Short mmCIF file of C-alpha atoms and ligand atoms in Angstrom, two decimals:
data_model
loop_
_atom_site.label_atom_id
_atom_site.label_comp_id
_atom_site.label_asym_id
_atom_site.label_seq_id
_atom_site.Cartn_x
_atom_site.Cartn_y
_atom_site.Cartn_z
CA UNK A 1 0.00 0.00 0.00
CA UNK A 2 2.52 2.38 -1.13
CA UNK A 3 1.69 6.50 -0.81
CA UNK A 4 2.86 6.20 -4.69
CA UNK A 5 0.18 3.32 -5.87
CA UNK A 6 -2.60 5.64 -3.56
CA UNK A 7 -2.27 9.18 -4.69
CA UNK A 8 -1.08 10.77 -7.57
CA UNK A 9 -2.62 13.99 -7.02
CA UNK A 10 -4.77 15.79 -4.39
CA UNK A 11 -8.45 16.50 -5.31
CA UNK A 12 -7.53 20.16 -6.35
CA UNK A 13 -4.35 19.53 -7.78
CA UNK A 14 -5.96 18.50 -11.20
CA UNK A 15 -6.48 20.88 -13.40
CA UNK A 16 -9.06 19.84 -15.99
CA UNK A 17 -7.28 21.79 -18.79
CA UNK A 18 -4.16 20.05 -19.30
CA UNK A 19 -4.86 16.94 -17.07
CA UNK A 20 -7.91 15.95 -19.42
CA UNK A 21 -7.57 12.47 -20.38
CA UNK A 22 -5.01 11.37 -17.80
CA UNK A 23 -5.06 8.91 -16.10
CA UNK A 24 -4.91 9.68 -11.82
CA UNK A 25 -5.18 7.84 -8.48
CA UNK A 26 -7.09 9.70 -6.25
CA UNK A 27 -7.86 8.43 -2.37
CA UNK A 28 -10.19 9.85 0.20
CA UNK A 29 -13.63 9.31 2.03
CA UNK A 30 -16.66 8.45 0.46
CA UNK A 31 -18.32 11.99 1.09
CA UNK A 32 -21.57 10.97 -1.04
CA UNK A 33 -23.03 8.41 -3.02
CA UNK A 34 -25.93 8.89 -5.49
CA UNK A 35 -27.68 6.32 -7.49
CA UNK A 36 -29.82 7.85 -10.11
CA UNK A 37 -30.69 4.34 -11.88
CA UNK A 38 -28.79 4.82 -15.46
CA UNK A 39 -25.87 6.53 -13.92
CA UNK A 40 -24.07 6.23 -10.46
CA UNK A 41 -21.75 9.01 -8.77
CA UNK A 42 -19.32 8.64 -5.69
CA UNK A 43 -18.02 11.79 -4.21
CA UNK A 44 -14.88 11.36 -2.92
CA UNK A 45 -13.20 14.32 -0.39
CA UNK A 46 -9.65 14.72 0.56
CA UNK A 47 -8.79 17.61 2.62
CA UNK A 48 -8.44 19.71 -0.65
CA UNK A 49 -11.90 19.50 -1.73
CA UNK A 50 -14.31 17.00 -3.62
CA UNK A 51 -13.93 15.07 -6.65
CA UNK A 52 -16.71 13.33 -8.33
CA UNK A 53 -16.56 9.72 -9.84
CA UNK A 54 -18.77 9.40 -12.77
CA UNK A 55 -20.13 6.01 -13.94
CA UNK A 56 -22.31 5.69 -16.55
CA UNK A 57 -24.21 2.01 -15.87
CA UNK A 58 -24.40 0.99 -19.36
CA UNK A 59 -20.86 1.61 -19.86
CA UNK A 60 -19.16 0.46 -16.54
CA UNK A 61 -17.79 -2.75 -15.68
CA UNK A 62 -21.01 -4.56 -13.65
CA UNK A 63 -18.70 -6.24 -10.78
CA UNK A 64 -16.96 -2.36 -10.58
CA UNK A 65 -20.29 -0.56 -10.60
CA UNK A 66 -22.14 -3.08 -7.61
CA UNK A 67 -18.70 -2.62 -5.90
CA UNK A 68 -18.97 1.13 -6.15
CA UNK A 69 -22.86 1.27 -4.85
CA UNK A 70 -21.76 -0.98 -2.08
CA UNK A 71 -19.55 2.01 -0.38
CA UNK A 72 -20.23 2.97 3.01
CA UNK A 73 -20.28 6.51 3.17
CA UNK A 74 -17.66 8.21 4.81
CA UNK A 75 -15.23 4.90 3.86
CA UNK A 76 -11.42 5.49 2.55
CA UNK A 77 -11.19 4.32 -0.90
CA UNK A 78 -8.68 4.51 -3.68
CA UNK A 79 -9.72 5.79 -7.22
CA UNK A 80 -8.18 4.79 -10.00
CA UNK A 81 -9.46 6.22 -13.10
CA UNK A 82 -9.17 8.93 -16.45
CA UNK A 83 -9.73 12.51 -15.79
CA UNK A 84 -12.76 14.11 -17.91
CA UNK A 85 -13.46 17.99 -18.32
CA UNK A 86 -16.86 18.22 -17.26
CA UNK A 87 -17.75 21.83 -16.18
CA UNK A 88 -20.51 21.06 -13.88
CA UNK A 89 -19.21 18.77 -12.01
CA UNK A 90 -16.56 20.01 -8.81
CA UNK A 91 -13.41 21.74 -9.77
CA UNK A 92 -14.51 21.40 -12.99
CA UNK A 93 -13.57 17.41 -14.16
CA UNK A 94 -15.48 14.05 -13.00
CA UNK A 95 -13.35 10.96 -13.12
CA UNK A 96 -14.28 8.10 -15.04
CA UNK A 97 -12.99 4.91 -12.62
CA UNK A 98 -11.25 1.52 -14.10
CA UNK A 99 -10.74 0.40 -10.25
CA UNK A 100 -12.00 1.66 -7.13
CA UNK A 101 -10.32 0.14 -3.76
CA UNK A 102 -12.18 0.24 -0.39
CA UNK A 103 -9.30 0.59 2.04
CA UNK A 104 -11.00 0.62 5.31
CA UNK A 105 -14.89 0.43 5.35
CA UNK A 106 -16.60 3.18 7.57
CA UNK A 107 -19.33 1.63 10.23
CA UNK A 108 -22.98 3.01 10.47
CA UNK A 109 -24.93 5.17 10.91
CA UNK A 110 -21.98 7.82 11.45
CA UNK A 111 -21.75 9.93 14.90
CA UNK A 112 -22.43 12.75 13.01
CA UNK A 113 -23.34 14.28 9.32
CA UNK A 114 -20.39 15.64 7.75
CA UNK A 115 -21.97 17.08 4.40
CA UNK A 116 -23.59 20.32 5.98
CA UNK A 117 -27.45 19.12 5.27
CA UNK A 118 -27.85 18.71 9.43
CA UNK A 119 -26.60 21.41 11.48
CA UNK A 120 -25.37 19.80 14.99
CA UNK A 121 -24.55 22.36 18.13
CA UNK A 122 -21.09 23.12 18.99
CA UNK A 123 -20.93 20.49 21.73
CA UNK A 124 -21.97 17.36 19.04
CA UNK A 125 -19.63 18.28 16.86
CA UNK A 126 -16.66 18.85 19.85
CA UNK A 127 -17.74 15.61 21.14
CA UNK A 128 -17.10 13.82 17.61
CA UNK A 129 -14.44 16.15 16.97
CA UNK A 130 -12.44 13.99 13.87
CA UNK A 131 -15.46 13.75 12.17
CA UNK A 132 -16.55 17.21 12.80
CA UNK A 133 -12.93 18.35 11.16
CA UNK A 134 -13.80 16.27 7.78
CA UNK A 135 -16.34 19.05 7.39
CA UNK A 136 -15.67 21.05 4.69
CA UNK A 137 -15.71 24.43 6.81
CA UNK A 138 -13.94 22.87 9.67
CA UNK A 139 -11.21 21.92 7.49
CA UNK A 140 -11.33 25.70 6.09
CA UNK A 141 -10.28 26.95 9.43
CA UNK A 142 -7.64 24.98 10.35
CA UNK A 143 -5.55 24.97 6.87
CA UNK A 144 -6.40 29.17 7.82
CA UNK A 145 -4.72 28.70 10.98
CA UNK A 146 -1.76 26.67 9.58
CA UNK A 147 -0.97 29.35 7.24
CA UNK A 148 -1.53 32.11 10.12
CA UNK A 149 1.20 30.47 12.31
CA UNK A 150 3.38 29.68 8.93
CA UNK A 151 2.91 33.59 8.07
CA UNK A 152 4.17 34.73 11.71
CA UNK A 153 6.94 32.66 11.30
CA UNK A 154 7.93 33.85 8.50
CA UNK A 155 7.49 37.28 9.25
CA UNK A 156 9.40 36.96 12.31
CA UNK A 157 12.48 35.39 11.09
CA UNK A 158 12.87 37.80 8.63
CA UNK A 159 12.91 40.39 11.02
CA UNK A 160 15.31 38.66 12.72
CA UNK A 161 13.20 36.93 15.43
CA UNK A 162 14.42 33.32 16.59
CA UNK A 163 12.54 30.89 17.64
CA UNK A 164 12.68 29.23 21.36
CA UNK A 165 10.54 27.02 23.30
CA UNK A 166 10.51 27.83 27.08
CA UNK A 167 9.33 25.51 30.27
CA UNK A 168 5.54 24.96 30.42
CA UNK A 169 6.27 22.94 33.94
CA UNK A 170 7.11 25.96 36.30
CA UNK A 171 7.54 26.54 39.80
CA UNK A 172 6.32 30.00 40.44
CA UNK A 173 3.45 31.96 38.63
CA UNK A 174 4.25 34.43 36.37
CA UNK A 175 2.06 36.89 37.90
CA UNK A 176 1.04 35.58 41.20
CA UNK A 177 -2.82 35.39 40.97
CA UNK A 178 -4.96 32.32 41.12
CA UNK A 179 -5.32 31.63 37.94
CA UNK A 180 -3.22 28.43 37.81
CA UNK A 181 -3.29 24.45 37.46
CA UNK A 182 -1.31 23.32 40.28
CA UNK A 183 0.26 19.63 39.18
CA UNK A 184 2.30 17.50 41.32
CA UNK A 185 5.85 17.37 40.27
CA UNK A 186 7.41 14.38 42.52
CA UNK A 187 7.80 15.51 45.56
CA UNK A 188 6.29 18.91 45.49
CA UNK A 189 4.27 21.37 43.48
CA UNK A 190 4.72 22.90 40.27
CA UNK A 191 2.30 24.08 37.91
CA UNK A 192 1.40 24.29 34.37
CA UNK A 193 2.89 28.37 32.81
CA UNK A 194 0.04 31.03 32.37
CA UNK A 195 2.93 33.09 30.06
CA UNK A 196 6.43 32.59 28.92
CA UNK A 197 6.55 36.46 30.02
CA UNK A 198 9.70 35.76 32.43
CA UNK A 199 11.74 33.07 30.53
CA UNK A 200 11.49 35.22 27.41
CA UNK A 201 12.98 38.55 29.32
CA UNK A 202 15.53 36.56 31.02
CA UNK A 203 16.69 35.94 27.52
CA UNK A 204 16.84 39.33 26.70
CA UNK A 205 20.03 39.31 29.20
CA UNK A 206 21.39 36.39 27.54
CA UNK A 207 21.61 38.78 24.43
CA UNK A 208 19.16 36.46 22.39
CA UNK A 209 17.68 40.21 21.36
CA UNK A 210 14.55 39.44 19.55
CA UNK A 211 12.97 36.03 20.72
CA UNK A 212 9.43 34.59 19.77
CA UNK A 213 7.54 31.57 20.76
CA UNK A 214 4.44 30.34 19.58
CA UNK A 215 3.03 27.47 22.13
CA UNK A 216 0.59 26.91 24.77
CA UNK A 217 -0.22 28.92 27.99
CA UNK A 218 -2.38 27.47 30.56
CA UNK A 219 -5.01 29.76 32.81
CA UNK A 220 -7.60 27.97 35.02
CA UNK A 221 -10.09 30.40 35.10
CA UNK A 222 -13.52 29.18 35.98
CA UNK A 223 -15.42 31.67 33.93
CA UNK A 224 -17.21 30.20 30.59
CA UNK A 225 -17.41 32.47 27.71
CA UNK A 226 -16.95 32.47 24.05
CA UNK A 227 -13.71 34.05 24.00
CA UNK A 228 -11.72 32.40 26.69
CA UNK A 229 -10.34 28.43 26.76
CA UNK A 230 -7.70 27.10 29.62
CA UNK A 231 -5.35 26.02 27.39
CA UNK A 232 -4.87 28.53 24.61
CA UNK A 233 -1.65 28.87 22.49
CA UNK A 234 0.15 32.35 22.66
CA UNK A 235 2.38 33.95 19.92
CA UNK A 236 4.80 35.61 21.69
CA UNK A 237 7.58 38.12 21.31
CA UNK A 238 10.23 39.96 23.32
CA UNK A 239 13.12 42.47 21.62
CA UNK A 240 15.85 44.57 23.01
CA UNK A 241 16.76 48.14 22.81
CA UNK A 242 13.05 48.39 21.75
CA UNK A 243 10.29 50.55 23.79
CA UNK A 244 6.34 50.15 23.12
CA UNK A 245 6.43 51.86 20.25
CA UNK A 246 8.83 49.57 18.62
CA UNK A 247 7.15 46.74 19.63
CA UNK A 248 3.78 47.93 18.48
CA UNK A 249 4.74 48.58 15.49
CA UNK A 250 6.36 45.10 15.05
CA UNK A 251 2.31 43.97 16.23
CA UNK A 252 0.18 46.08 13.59
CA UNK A 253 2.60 45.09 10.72
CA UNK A 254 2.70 41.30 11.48
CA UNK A 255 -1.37 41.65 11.92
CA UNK A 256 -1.37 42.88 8.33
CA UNK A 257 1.09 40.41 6.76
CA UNK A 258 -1.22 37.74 8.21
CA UNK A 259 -4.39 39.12 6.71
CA UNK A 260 -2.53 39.76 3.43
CA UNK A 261 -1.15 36.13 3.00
CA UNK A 262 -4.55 34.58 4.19
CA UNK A 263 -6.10 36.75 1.45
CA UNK A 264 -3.60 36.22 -1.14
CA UNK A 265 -3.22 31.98 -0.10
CA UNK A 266 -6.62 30.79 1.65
CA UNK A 267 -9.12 32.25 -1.32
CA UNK A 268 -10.81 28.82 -1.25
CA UNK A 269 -10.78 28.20 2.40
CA UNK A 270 -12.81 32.02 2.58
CA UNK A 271 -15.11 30.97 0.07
CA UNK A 272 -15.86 28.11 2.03
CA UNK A 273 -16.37 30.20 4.95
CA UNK A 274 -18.02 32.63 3.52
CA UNK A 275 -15.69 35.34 4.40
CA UNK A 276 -14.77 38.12 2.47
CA UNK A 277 -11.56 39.23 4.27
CA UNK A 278 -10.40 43.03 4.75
CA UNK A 279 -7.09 43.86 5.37
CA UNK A 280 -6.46 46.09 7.98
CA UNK A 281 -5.25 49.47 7.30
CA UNK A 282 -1.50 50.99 9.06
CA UNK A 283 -0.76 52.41 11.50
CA UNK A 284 -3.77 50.91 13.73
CA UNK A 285 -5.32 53.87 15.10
CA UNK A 286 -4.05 54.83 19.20
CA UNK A 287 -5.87 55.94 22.10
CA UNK A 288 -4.62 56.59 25.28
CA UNK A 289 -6.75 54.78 28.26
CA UNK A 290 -7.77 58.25 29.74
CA UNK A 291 -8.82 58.91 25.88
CA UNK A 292 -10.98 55.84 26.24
CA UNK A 293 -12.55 57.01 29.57
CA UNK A 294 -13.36 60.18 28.48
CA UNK A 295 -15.48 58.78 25.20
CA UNK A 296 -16.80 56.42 27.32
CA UNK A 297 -18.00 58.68 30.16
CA UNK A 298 -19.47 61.37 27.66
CA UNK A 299 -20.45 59.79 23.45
CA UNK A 300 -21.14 56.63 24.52
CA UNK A 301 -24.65 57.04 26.45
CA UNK A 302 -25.40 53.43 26.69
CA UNK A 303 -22.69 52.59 29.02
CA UNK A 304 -24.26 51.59 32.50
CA UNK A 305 -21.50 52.94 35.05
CA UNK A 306 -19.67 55.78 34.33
CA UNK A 307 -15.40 54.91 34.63
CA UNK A 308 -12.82 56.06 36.60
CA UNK A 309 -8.72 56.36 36.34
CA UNK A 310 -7.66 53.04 37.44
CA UNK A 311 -10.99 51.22 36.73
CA UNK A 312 -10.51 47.90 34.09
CA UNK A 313 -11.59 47.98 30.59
CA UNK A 314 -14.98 45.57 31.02
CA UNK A 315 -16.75 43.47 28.37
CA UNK A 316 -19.57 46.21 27.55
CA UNK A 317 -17.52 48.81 27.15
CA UNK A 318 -14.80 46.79 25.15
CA UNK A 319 -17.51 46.26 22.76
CA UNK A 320 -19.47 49.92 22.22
CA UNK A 321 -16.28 51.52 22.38
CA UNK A 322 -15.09 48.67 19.47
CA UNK A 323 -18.46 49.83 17.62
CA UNK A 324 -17.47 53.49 17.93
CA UNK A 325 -13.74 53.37 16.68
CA UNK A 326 -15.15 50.57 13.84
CA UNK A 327 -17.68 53.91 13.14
CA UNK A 328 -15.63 56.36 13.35
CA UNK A 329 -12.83 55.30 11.09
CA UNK A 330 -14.15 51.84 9.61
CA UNK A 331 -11.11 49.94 11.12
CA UNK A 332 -11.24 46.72 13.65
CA UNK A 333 -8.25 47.13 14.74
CA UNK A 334 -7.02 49.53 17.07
CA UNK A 335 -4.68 50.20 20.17
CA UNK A 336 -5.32 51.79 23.83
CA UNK A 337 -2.22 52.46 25.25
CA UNK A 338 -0.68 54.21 28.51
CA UNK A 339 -2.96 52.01 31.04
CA UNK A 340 -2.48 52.49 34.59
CA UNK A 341 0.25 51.06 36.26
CA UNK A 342 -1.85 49.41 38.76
CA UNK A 343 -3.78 47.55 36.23
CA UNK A 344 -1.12 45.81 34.37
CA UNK A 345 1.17 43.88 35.89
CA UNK A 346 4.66 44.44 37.46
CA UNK A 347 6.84 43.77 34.78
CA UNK A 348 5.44 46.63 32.57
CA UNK A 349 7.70 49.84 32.82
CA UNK A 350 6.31 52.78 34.59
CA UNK A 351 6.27 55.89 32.05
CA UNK A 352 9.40 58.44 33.22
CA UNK A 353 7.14 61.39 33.62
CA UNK A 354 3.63 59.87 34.91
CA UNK A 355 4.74 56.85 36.53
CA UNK A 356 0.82 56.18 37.51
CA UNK A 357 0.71 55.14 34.01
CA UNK A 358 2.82 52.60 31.87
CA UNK A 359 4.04 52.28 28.85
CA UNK A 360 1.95 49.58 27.79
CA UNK A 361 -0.70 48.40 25.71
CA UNK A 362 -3.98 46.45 24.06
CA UNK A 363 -4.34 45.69 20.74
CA UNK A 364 -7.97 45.56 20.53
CA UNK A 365 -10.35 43.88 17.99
CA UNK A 366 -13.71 45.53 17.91
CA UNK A 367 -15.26 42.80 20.50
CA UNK A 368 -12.32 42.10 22.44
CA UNK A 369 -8.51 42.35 23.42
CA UNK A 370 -5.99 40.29 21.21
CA UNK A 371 -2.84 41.29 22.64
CA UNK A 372 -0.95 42.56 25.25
CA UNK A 373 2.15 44.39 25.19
CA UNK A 374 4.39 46.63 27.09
CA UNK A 375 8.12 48.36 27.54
CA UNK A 376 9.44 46.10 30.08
CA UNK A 377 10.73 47.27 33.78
CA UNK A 378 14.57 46.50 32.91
CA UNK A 379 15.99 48.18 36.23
CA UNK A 380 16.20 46.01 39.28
CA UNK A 381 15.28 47.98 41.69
CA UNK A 382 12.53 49.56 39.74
CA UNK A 383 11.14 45.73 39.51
CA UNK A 384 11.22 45.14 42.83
CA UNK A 385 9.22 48.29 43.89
CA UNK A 386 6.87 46.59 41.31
CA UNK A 387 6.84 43.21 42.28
CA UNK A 388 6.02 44.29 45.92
CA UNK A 389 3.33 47.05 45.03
CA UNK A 390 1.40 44.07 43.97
CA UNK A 391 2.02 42.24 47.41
CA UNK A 392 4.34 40.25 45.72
CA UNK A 393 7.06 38.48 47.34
CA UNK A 394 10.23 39.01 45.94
CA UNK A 395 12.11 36.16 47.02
CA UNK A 396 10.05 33.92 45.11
CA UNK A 397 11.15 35.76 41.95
CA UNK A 398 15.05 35.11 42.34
CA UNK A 399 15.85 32.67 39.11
CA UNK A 400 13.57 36.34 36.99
CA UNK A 401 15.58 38.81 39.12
CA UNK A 402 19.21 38.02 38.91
CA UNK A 403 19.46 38.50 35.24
CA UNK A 404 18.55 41.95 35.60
CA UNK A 405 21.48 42.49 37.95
CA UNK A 406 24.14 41.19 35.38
CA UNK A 407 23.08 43.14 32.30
CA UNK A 408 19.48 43.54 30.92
CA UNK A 409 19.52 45.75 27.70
CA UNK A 410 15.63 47.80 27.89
CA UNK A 411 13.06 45.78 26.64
CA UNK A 412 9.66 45.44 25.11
CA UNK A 413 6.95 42.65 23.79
CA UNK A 414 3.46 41.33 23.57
CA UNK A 415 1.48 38.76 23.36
CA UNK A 416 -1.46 37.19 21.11
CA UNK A 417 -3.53 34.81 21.21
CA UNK A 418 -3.57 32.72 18.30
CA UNK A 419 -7.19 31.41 18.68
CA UNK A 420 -8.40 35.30 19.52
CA UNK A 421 -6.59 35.60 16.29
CA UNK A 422 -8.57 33.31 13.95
CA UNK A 423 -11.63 33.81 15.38
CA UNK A 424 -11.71 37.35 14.70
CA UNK A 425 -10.48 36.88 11.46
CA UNK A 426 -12.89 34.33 10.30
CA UNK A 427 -15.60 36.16 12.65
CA UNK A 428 -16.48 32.53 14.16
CA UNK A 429 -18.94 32.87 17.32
CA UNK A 430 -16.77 30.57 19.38
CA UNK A 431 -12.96 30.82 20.31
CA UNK A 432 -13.63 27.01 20.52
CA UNK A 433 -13.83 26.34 16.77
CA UNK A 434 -10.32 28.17 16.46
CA UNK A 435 -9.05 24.73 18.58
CA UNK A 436 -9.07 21.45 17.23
CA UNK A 437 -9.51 19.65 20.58
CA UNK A 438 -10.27 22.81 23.34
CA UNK A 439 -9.77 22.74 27.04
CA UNK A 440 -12.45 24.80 28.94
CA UNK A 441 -14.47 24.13 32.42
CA UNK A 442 -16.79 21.11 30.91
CA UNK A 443 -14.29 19.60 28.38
CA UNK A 444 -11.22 17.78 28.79
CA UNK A 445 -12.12 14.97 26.32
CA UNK A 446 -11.45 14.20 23.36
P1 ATP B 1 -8.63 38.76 28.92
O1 ATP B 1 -8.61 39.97 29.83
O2 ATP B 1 -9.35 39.00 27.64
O3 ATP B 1 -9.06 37.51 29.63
P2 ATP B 1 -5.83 38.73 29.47
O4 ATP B 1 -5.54 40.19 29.55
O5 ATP B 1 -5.99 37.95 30.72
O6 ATP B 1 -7.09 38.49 28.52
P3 ATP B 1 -3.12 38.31 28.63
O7 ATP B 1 -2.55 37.73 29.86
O8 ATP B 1 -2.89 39.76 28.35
O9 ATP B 1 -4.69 38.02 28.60
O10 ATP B 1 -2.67 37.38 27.41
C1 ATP B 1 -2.31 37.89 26.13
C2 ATP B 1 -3.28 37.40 25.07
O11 ATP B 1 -3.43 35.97 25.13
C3 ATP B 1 -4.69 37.93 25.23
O12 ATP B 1 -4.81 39.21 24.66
C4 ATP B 1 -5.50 36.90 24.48
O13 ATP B 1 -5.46 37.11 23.08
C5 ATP B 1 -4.75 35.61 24.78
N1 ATP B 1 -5.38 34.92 25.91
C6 ATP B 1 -5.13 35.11 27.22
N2 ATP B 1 -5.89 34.32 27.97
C7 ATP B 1 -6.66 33.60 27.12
C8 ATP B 1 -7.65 32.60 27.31
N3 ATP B 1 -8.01 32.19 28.51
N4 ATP B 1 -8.23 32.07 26.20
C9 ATP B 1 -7.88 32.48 24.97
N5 ATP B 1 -6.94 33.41 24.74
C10 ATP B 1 -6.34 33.98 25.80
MN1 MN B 2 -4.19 41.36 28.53
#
């Protein structure tokens, strides 16, 4: 069963214009079969799209015809047969068989529908997951999200990012806070990394200069909403003799190179979704936090409670004052920068002339935050004030501190949520259909 004697080409890789008359091996599931009495089609679907297998009764083979009728949908089978321009038919060519293999017969009925004519709830289709991804749609989101994470890399490394993977078992929490899975570790207690936030400034001392990771970041927060999982996979970046400004900028134009090559190398994958994708305009529009307030507090009547210096962003007002910039200048991207210092946390760098703000940011998508960013605190002492203005206990931050002590050039990164990422982008309802097997409060199976 060699991948040679199985597949010549993928479903879309024929193009009926110079492949007519050729003769191909195609292999897949049996997606549909129809039997319309003088003529018989199998669709078969491979993760590129749908081919269809045309046999005419009075001119196929009888023992190939009642083997081809006998197909189980949603069965792998192996085509072989000649290519035939036919413009009705998918991509444009049918495929008229001389063999068809059944490789591994599919039982039935199936847990689920997977041709789009019965629409199961989230949950079904979580819960029967691998059959849920042969879905046409489901399939259009994650090659999407392949080429996202392929485009960041890219963009990264060529401006001169490397890659690193950092510890996901840790012993201390990157921010204190609660929001953590404790896990027993031999003898004692470590737990699963919220961030890579301190492993990727301690290799800003190292002189590593411009670092990014993409993996997962664990957070066990209780709360159940459409836009947060517990495990969730973070692209992350740190650079040196960089400030906020810097880094942002870095953010907006790797946002835009990731819309452009989705455009430009997902067309199908859209179509399929439905999605007619607009690439965001630069620079991404800035406003300051008290900026925010102030809008809030006096053109946006609908807010309920009027905000205060100090007081977080919340979920209403993230989305009316997303409606308002997406209004007033047709963009869904946008920044709010110089937040408190007391609401972000102590590794962000206090601003040199109002130190009760920072020099930090959100990078905001009309209904919610996508990233997080800041100039780092690269001063020791300044870090330790920091730490302990958030009750923190320094001791328990030696193996972060001590690089800053031997040489830590200043520093800035940020954040993003790669699921946050596609789901905006493909404007799915659920951050869950951005993960191909999510963690949240109910699910930790499949
Ligand atoms: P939020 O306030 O929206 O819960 P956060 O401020 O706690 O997010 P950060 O710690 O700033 O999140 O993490 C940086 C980015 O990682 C976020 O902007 C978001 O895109 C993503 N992220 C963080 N937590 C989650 C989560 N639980 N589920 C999905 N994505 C997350
Ligand atoms: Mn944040």
């Amino acid at each position: 069963m060699s991948l040679k004697n199985l597949r010549t080409h993928f479903v879309s890789e024929i193009n009926p214009a110079t492949d007519d008359g050729k003769t191909v091996v195609l292999s897949g599931w049996v997606h549909e079969i129809r039997d319309l009495g003088g003529i018989c089609f199998i669709v078969l679907r491979d993760r590129s799209g749908r081919a269809q297998i045309t046999m005419v009764k009075k001119k196929t083979d009888a023992q190939l015809l009642d083997d081809a009728k006998r197909q189980s949908r949603e069965s792998v089978i192996s085509v072989v047969g000649t290519v035939k321009a036919e413009a009705k038919a998918p991509n444009g060519y049918e495929i008229i068989p001389t063999t068809i293999t059944l490789i591994n017969e599919a039982a039935s009925p199936l847990p689920m529908d997977t041709t789009g004519k019965v629409d199961a709830e989230l949950d079904t289709r979580l819960d029967n997951r691998f059959i849920d991804l042969r879905r046409e749609e489901s399939t259009a989101v994650f090659l999407i999200r392949s080429q996202v994470q392929k485009s960041i890399r890219e963009f990264l490394y060529e401006n001169k990012f490397m890659e690193t993977c950092t510890p996901k078992i840790v012993a201390a929490a990157t921010e204190g806070g609660t929001d953590l899975f404790p896990i027993s570790y031999f003898d004692r207690e470590a737990f699963l990394n919220q961030s890579p936030q301190l492993f990727k400034q301690m290799l800003m001392s190292s002189g590593f200069d411009r670092v990014f990771e993409i993996g997962p970041i664990f957070r066990a927060e209780e709360h159940d909403t459409r836009k947060h999982l517990n495990e969730a996979t973070s692209i992350d970046i740190e650079m040196s003799f960089a400030d906020h400004e810097d880094v942002m900028e870095i953010l907006e134009e790797m946002i835009v190179r990731v819309y452009t090559d989705v455009a430009e190398k997902c067309a199908k994958s859209l179509e399929v979704l439905g999605v007619d994708l607009k690439i965001p305009a630069l620079p991404f529009k800035k406003y300051e936090y008290e900026e925010v307030l102030d809008i809030i507090n006096n053109e946006i009547p609908e807010i309920e409670t009027k905000m205060v210096f100090g007081d977080d962003i919340g979920t209403q007002a993230e989305h009316l004052f997303g409606e308002y910039v997406f209004n007033k200048t047709g963009e869904s991207h946008y920044f709010i920068t110089a937040w408190p210092t007391k609401t972000k946390p102590f590794y962000a760098m206090p601003n040199a002339e109002r130190p009760e703000i920072s020099n930090s940011f959100d990078m905001m998508h009309r209904t919610m935050e996508l990233s997080s960013g800041a100039q780092r605190a690269h001063l020791y002492d300044v870090l330790c004030d920091q730490i302990r203005a958030k009750g923190l206990n320094v001791d328990s931050f030696e193996f972060y501190l001590k690089p800053f002590q031997f040489g830590m050039p200043p520093h800035g990164g940020f954040g993003v949520g790669c699921e946050r990422l596609v789901m905006t982008m493909l404007e799915l309802d659920n951050v869950r259909e951005a993960v191909l097997f999510p963690r949240d409060r109910r699910r930790l199976s499949p």
